[in-house]
Short mmCIF file of C-alpha atoms and ligand atoms in Angstrom, two decimals:
data_model
loop_
_atom_site.label_atom_id
_atom_site.label_comp_id
_atom_site.label_asym_id
_atom_site.label_seq_id
_atom_site.Cartn_x
_atom_site.Cartn_y
_atom_site.Cartn_z
CA UNK A 1 21.43 0.70 6.19
CA UNK A 2 18.36 -0.67 7.92
CA UNK A 3 15.03 -0.15 6.17
CA UNK A 4 11.72 -0.74 7.93
CA UNK A 5 8.55 -1.57 6.01
CA UNK A 6 5.02 -1.24 7.31
CA UNK A 7 1.59 -0.88 5.81
CA UNK A 8 -2.12 -0.68 6.49
CA UNK A 9 -1.89 0.87 9.93
CA UNK A 10 -5.53 2.01 9.71
CA UNK A 11 -4.96 4.30 12.66
CA UNK A 12 -8.53 5.62 12.69
CA UNK A 13 -10.41 2.32 12.74
CA UNK A 14 -7.79 0.71 14.99
CA UNK A 15 -7.81 3.44 17.63
CA UNK A 16 -10.19 3.24 20.56
CA UNK A 17 -10.60 4.52 24.13
CA UNK A 18 -7.41 2.78 25.25
CA UNK A 19 -5.23 3.56 22.23
CA UNK A 20 -5.49 6.98 20.64
CA UNK A 21 -4.09 8.07 17.29
CA UNK A 22 -1.25 9.84 19.06
CA UNK A 23 -0.49 6.58 20.92
CA UNK A 24 -0.18 4.96 17.48
CA UNK A 25 2.36 7.59 16.49
CA UNK A 26 4.38 6.91 19.63
CA UNK A 27 4.19 3.13 19.19
CA UNK A 28 5.42 3.29 15.57
CA UNK A 29 8.01 5.95 16.47
CA UNK A 30 9.37 3.92 19.41
CA UNK A 31 9.70 0.82 17.26
CA UNK A 32 11.68 2.76 14.64
CA UNK A 33 14.04 4.06 17.30
CA UNK A 34 14.30 0.78 19.20
CA UNK A 35 15.13 -1.21 16.07
CA UNK A 36 17.51 1.53 14.85
CA UNK A 37 15.72 1.90 11.54
CA UNK A 38 17.26 4.50 9.24
CA UNK A 39 14.48 4.72 6.68
CA UNK A 40 10.79 3.81 7.03
CA UNK A 41 8.66 2.87 4.03
CA UNK A 42 4.89 3.07 4.53
CA UNK A 43 2.95 1.26 1.80
CA UNK A 44 -0.41 3.00 2.25
CA UNK A 45 -3.67 2.80 4.18
CA UNK A 46 -2.67 4.95 7.11
CA UNK A 47 -6.30 6.02 7.51
CA UNK A 48 -9.55 6.82 5.70
CA UNK A 49 -8.69 10.51 5.46
CA UNK A 50 -5.83 12.09 3.53
CA UNK A 51 -5.25 14.93 6.00
CA UNK A 52 -5.12 12.55 8.96
CA UNK A 53 -2.78 10.20 7.07
CA UNK A 54 -0.42 13.04 6.21
CA UNK A 55 -0.48 14.37 9.77
CA UNK A 56 0.40 10.95 11.14
CA UNK A 57 3.47 10.71 8.90
CA UNK A 58 4.59 14.22 9.85
CA UNK A 59 4.20 13.43 13.55
CA UNK A 60 6.14 10.15 13.35
CA UNK A 61 8.87 12.00 11.46
CA UNK A 62 9.01 14.62 14.20
CA UNK A 63 9.20 11.95 16.90
CA UNK A 64 11.97 9.95 15.22
CA UNK A 65 13.92 12.37 13.05
CA UNK A 66 14.11 9.61 10.43
CA UNK A 67 13.30 9.66 6.72
CA UNK A 68 9.86 8.32 5.93
CA UNK A 69 8.69 7.51 2.41
CA UNK A 70 5.05 6.91 1.62
CA UNK A 71 2.60 5.87 -1.06
CA UNK A 72 -1.12 6.29 -0.38
CA UNK A 73 -3.40 3.26 -0.24
CA UNK A 74 -6.96 3.10 -1.51
CA UNK A 75 -8.25 4.07 1.96
CA UNK A 76 -6.08 7.20 2.07
CA UNK A 77 -8.02 8.38 -1.01
CA UNK A 78 -11.44 7.86 0.55
CA UNK A 79 -13.74 10.87 0.72
CA UNK A 80 -16.51 9.35 2.77
CA UNK A 81 -19.71 11.36 2.82
CA UNK A 82 -18.33 14.12 0.61
CA UNK A 83 -20.34 15.24 -2.36
CA UNK A 84 -17.41 15.78 -4.72
CA UNK A 85 -15.26 12.67 -4.55
CA UNK A 86 -12.62 13.48 -7.14
CA UNK A 87 -9.83 11.13 -6.10
CA UNK A 88 -7.43 12.85 -8.50
CA UNK A 89 -7.51 15.86 -6.18
CA UNK A 90 -6.42 13.69 -3.27
CA UNK A 91 -3.64 12.25 -5.41
CA UNK A 92 -2.50 15.81 -6.16
CA UNK A 93 -2.57 16.56 -2.42
CA UNK A 94 -0.27 13.62 -1.70
CA UNK A 95 2.04 14.12 -4.69
CA UNK A 96 3.44 17.44 -3.48
CA UNK A 97 4.39 16.13 -0.06
CA UNK A 98 7.99 15.56 0.80
CA UNK A 99 7.43 11.93 1.83
CA UNK A 100 5.58 10.98 -1.35
CA UNK A 101 7.63 9.10 -3.95
CA UNK A 102 4.97 9.21 -6.67
CA UNK A 103 6.67 10.47 -9.83
CA UNK A 104 9.84 11.20 -7.85
CA UNK A 105 12.06 8.22 -7.11
CA UNK A 106 14.11 8.43 -3.92
CA UNK A 107 17.81 7.84 -4.37
CA UNK A 108 19.22 6.13 -1.28
CA UNK A 109 22.84 6.00 -2.45
CA UNK A 110 24.93 5.08 -5.51
CA UNK A 111 23.60 1.57 -5.40
CA UNK A 112 19.92 1.76 -4.37
CA UNK A 113 16.74 3.69 -5.16
CA UNK A 114 13.08 3.50 -4.14
CA UNK A 115 10.33 3.83 -6.74
CA UNK A 116 6.69 3.86 -5.79
CA UNK A 117 3.05 4.49 -6.44
CA UNK A 118 -0.29 3.49 -4.97
CA UNK A 119 -0.90 1.35 -8.04
CA UNK A 120 -4.41 0.14 -8.68
CA UNK A 121 -6.20 -3.15 -9.41
CA UNK A 122 -6.97 -4.40 -12.89
CA UNK A 123 -9.36 -7.34 -12.09
CA UNK A 124 -6.87 -9.98 -13.34
CA UNK A 125 -6.51 -11.55 -9.88
CA UNK A 126 -10.19 -12.66 -9.89
CA UNK A 127 -11.29 -16.17 -10.82
CA UNK A 128 -11.59 -16.53 -14.57
CA UNK A 129 -15.32 -17.32 -14.47
CA UNK A 130 -16.26 -13.67 -13.83
CA UNK A 131 -16.69 -11.35 -16.79
CA UNK A 132 -15.35 -7.78 -16.85
CA UNK A 133 -18.96 -6.68 -16.76
CA UNK A 134 -19.61 -8.57 -13.54
CA UNK A 135 -16.39 -7.34 -11.97
CA UNK A 136 -16.90 -3.72 -12.88
CA UNK A 137 -20.10 -3.76 -10.80
CA UNK A 138 -17.82 -4.17 -7.78
CA UNK A 139 -20.70 -5.87 -6.00
CA UNK A 140 -21.09 -9.56 -5.23
CA UNK A 141 -23.66 -11.42 -3.16
CA UNK A 142 -24.92 -8.13 -1.77
CA UNK A 143 -21.45 -6.97 -0.73
CA UNK A 144 -20.10 -3.77 -2.26
CA UNK A 145 -16.37 -3.11 -2.65
CA UNK A 146 -16.13 0.12 -0.65
CA UNK A 147 -13.83 1.98 -3.09
CA UNK A 148 -16.90 2.12 -5.31
CA UNK A 149 -18.64 4.35 -2.75
CA UNK A 150 -15.69 6.32 -1.46
CA UNK A 151 -13.49 7.10 -4.47
CA UNK A 152 -14.07 8.47 -7.95
CA UNK A 153 -11.19 8.41 -10.42
CA UNK A 154 -13.26 9.41 -13.45
CA UNK A 155 -12.04 6.28 -15.26
CA UNK A 156 -12.42 2.53 -14.92
CA UNK A 157 -10.16 0.46 -12.68
CA UNK A 158 -8.14 -1.42 -15.35
CA UNK A 159 -7.41 1.90 -17.12
CA UNK A 160 -6.36 3.49 -13.83
CA UNK A 161 -4.07 0.55 -13.10
CA UNK A 162 -2.44 1.00 -16.53
CA UNK A 163 -2.06 4.74 -15.97
CA UNK A 164 -0.35 4.28 -12.60
CA UNK A 165 1.86 1.44 -13.89
CA UNK A 166 3.12 3.62 -16.74
CA UNK A 167 3.98 6.36 -14.23
CA UNK A 168 5.95 3.69 -12.36
CA UNK A 169 7.69 2.64 -15.56
CA UNK A 170 8.74 6.24 -16.23
CA UNK A 171 10.25 6.36 -12.72
CA UNK A 172 11.97 3.00 -13.15
CA UNK A 173 13.62 4.37 -16.29
CA UNK A 174 15.10 7.22 -14.24
CA UNK A 175 16.91 4.89 -11.82
CA UNK A 176 17.51 1.74 -13.86
CA UNK A 177 21.24 1.96 -13.19
CA UNK A 178 20.53 1.11 -9.52
CA UNK A 179 19.04 -1.74 -7.53
CA UNK A 180 15.43 -0.86 -6.99
CA UNK A 181 12.96 -1.21 -4.14
CA UNK A 182 9.47 -0.95 -5.64
CA UNK A 183 6.77 0.15 -3.20
CA UNK A 184 3.10 -0.03 -4.13
CA UNK A 185 -0.05 -0.30 -2.07
CA UNK A 186 -1.70 -2.70 -4.48
CA UNK A 187 -0.40 -6.21 -4.86
CA UNK A 188 2.07 -6.86 -7.69
CA UNK A 189 2.40 -10.58 -7.00
CA UNK A 190 -0.40 -13.05 -7.63
CA UNK A 191 0.74 -15.39 -4.83
CA UNK A 192 -0.23 -12.64 -2.38
CA UNK A 193 -3.84 -12.61 -3.54
CA UNK A 194 -6.35 -14.36 -1.29
CA UNK A 195 -6.03 -18.09 -1.86
CA UNK A 196 -8.72 -19.45 -4.16
CA UNK A 197 -11.18 -21.12 -4.17
CA UNK A 198 -12.80 -18.72 -1.71
CA UNK A 199 -16.53 -17.97 -1.44
CA UNK A 200 -16.02 -14.20 -1.63
CA UNK A 201 -12.49 -13.58 -2.86
CA UNK A 202 -12.81 -15.58 -6.08
CA UNK A 203 -14.64 -12.36 -6.97
CA UNK A 204 -13.06 -9.76 -4.66
CA UNK A 205 -9.48 -10.71 -5.60
CA UNK A 206 -10.30 -8.55 -8.63
CA UNK A 207 -9.64 -5.54 -6.40
CA UNK A 208 -6.43 -6.77 -4.77
CA UNK A 209 -3.75 -6.46 -7.39
CA UNK A 210 -2.63 -5.93 -10.93
CA UNK A 211 -0.72 -7.83 -13.60
CA UNK A 212 0.55 -4.57 -15.08
CA UNK A 213 3.72 -4.93 -12.98
CA UNK A 214 4.70 -8.37 -14.32
CA UNK A 215 6.65 -7.00 -17.27
CA UNK A 216 8.20 -4.21 -15.14
CA UNK A 217 9.42 -6.73 -12.57
CA UNK A 218 11.00 -8.69 -15.39
CA UNK A 219 12.55 -5.77 -17.23
CA UNK A 220 14.00 -3.58 -14.45
CA UNK A 221 16.52 -4.37 -11.69
CA UNK A 222 13.86 -4.57 -8.96
CA UNK A 223 15.21 -6.49 -5.97
CA UNK A 224 12.31 -5.90 -3.59
CA UNK A 225 8.63 -5.43 -4.39
CA UNK A 226 6.87 -4.29 -1.24
CA UNK A 227 3.16 -3.77 -0.87
CA UNK A 228 0.16 -3.68 1.44
CA UNK A 229 -3.60 -3.87 0.85
CA UNK A 230 -4.23 -7.57 1.36
CA UNK A 231 -3.53 -7.39 5.12
CA UNK A 232 -1.02 -10.24 5.02
CA UNK A 233 2.35 -10.34 6.68
CA UNK A 234 4.41 -12.32 4.24
CA UNK A 235 7.78 -12.47 2.58
CA UNK A 236 8.56 -14.64 -0.40
CA UNK A 237 11.42 -14.78 -2.87
CA UNK A 238 10.88 -15.69 -6.50
CA UNK A 239 13.21 -15.23 -9.48
CA UNK A 240 15.60 -13.06 -7.48
CA UNK A 241 12.88 -10.66 -6.25
CA UNK A 242 11.80 -10.55 -2.62
CA UNK A 243 8.10 -9.79 -2.26
CA UNK A 244 7.06 -8.30 1.06
CA UNK A 245 3.66 -7.57 2.51
CA UNK A 246 3.91 -5.91 5.94
CA UNK A 247 0.35 -5.09 6.94
CA UNK A 248 -0.78 -4.22 10.42
CA UNK A 249 -4.34 -4.66 9.17
CA UNK A 250 -7.58 -4.21 11.06
CA UNK A 251 -7.96 -4.92 14.75
CA UNK A 252 -10.51 -7.68 14.08
CA UNK A 253 -7.87 -9.58 12.07
CA UNK A 254 -5.29 -9.52 14.86
CA UNK A 255 -4.24 -12.44 17.03
CA UNK A 256 -3.73 -10.14 20.04
CA UNK A 257 -5.39 -6.95 21.30
CA UNK A 258 -2.07 -5.19 21.75
CA UNK A 259 -1.11 -2.55 19.17
CA UNK A 260 2.60 -2.62 20.07
CA UNK A 261 2.77 -6.39 19.52
CA UNK A 262 0.93 -6.14 16.21
CA UNK A 263 3.07 -3.27 14.93
CA UNK A 264 6.22 -5.15 15.92
CA UNK A 265 5.02 -8.33 14.18
CA UNK A 266 3.97 -6.52 11.02
CA UNK A 267 7.12 -4.43 10.63
CA UNK A 268 9.60 -6.02 8.25
CA UNK A 269 13.24 -5.16 7.86
CA UNK A 270 15.59 -5.16 4.93
CA UNK A 271 19.28 -4.47 5.25
CA UNK A 272 21.07 -2.99 2.28
FE1 FE2 B 1 -5.85 -1.83 4.21
#
């Protein structure tokens, strides 16, 4: 079975007069069909709007007739400009969808299962010189981490990370007799944080990943840990686990101006 992995498509900010959102759907759909992918995993950040993100997934599914599994990224939770920004409501919106694997692991076959969640950041990826107090301001040198303005989880970030990681642990328990593909949006692997020292990311790495997964990666038969968020395209194996980051990322980070090329380069494959 051929599994495709992609993340951080950001279809709204990456679309323009030449490439519409429906072009994005066709480009991703064509790539799935061309590469004969059986199952597509999308590790979050489809767009800045949950309805648009869901619609995109539905449309790609229609175009390809393939199974798509999804976990929302921080951007998919954004409620820009809305008065009531209860992110828990957006989580509830995503949870009931067929493609969501939050609190419902997907059994591929007798041997393999996919477990997933958005995950959240717990500040442990930041340089040690910053205090929790400084980090919880989510503001540094005049720059504000945008989740502060566009989400509201009614709890602090490290607590949210713990809450999501324990939901993941409950799901891992359900399928621990199988080989597991873990899909999160947030980074589970410190090597995929932005390389320090860095003038901004010594601080902003706080909002990239979480150490709450370390013990889960050790304890459960996780063979792949796939993620998005940091807009890398990387694959690294350590202690028998392959870590994959398959981000399309934002247009201004691309080496080309061509969406098809970028989607093709970002898409990673695993064969099981
Ligand atoms: Fe992103």
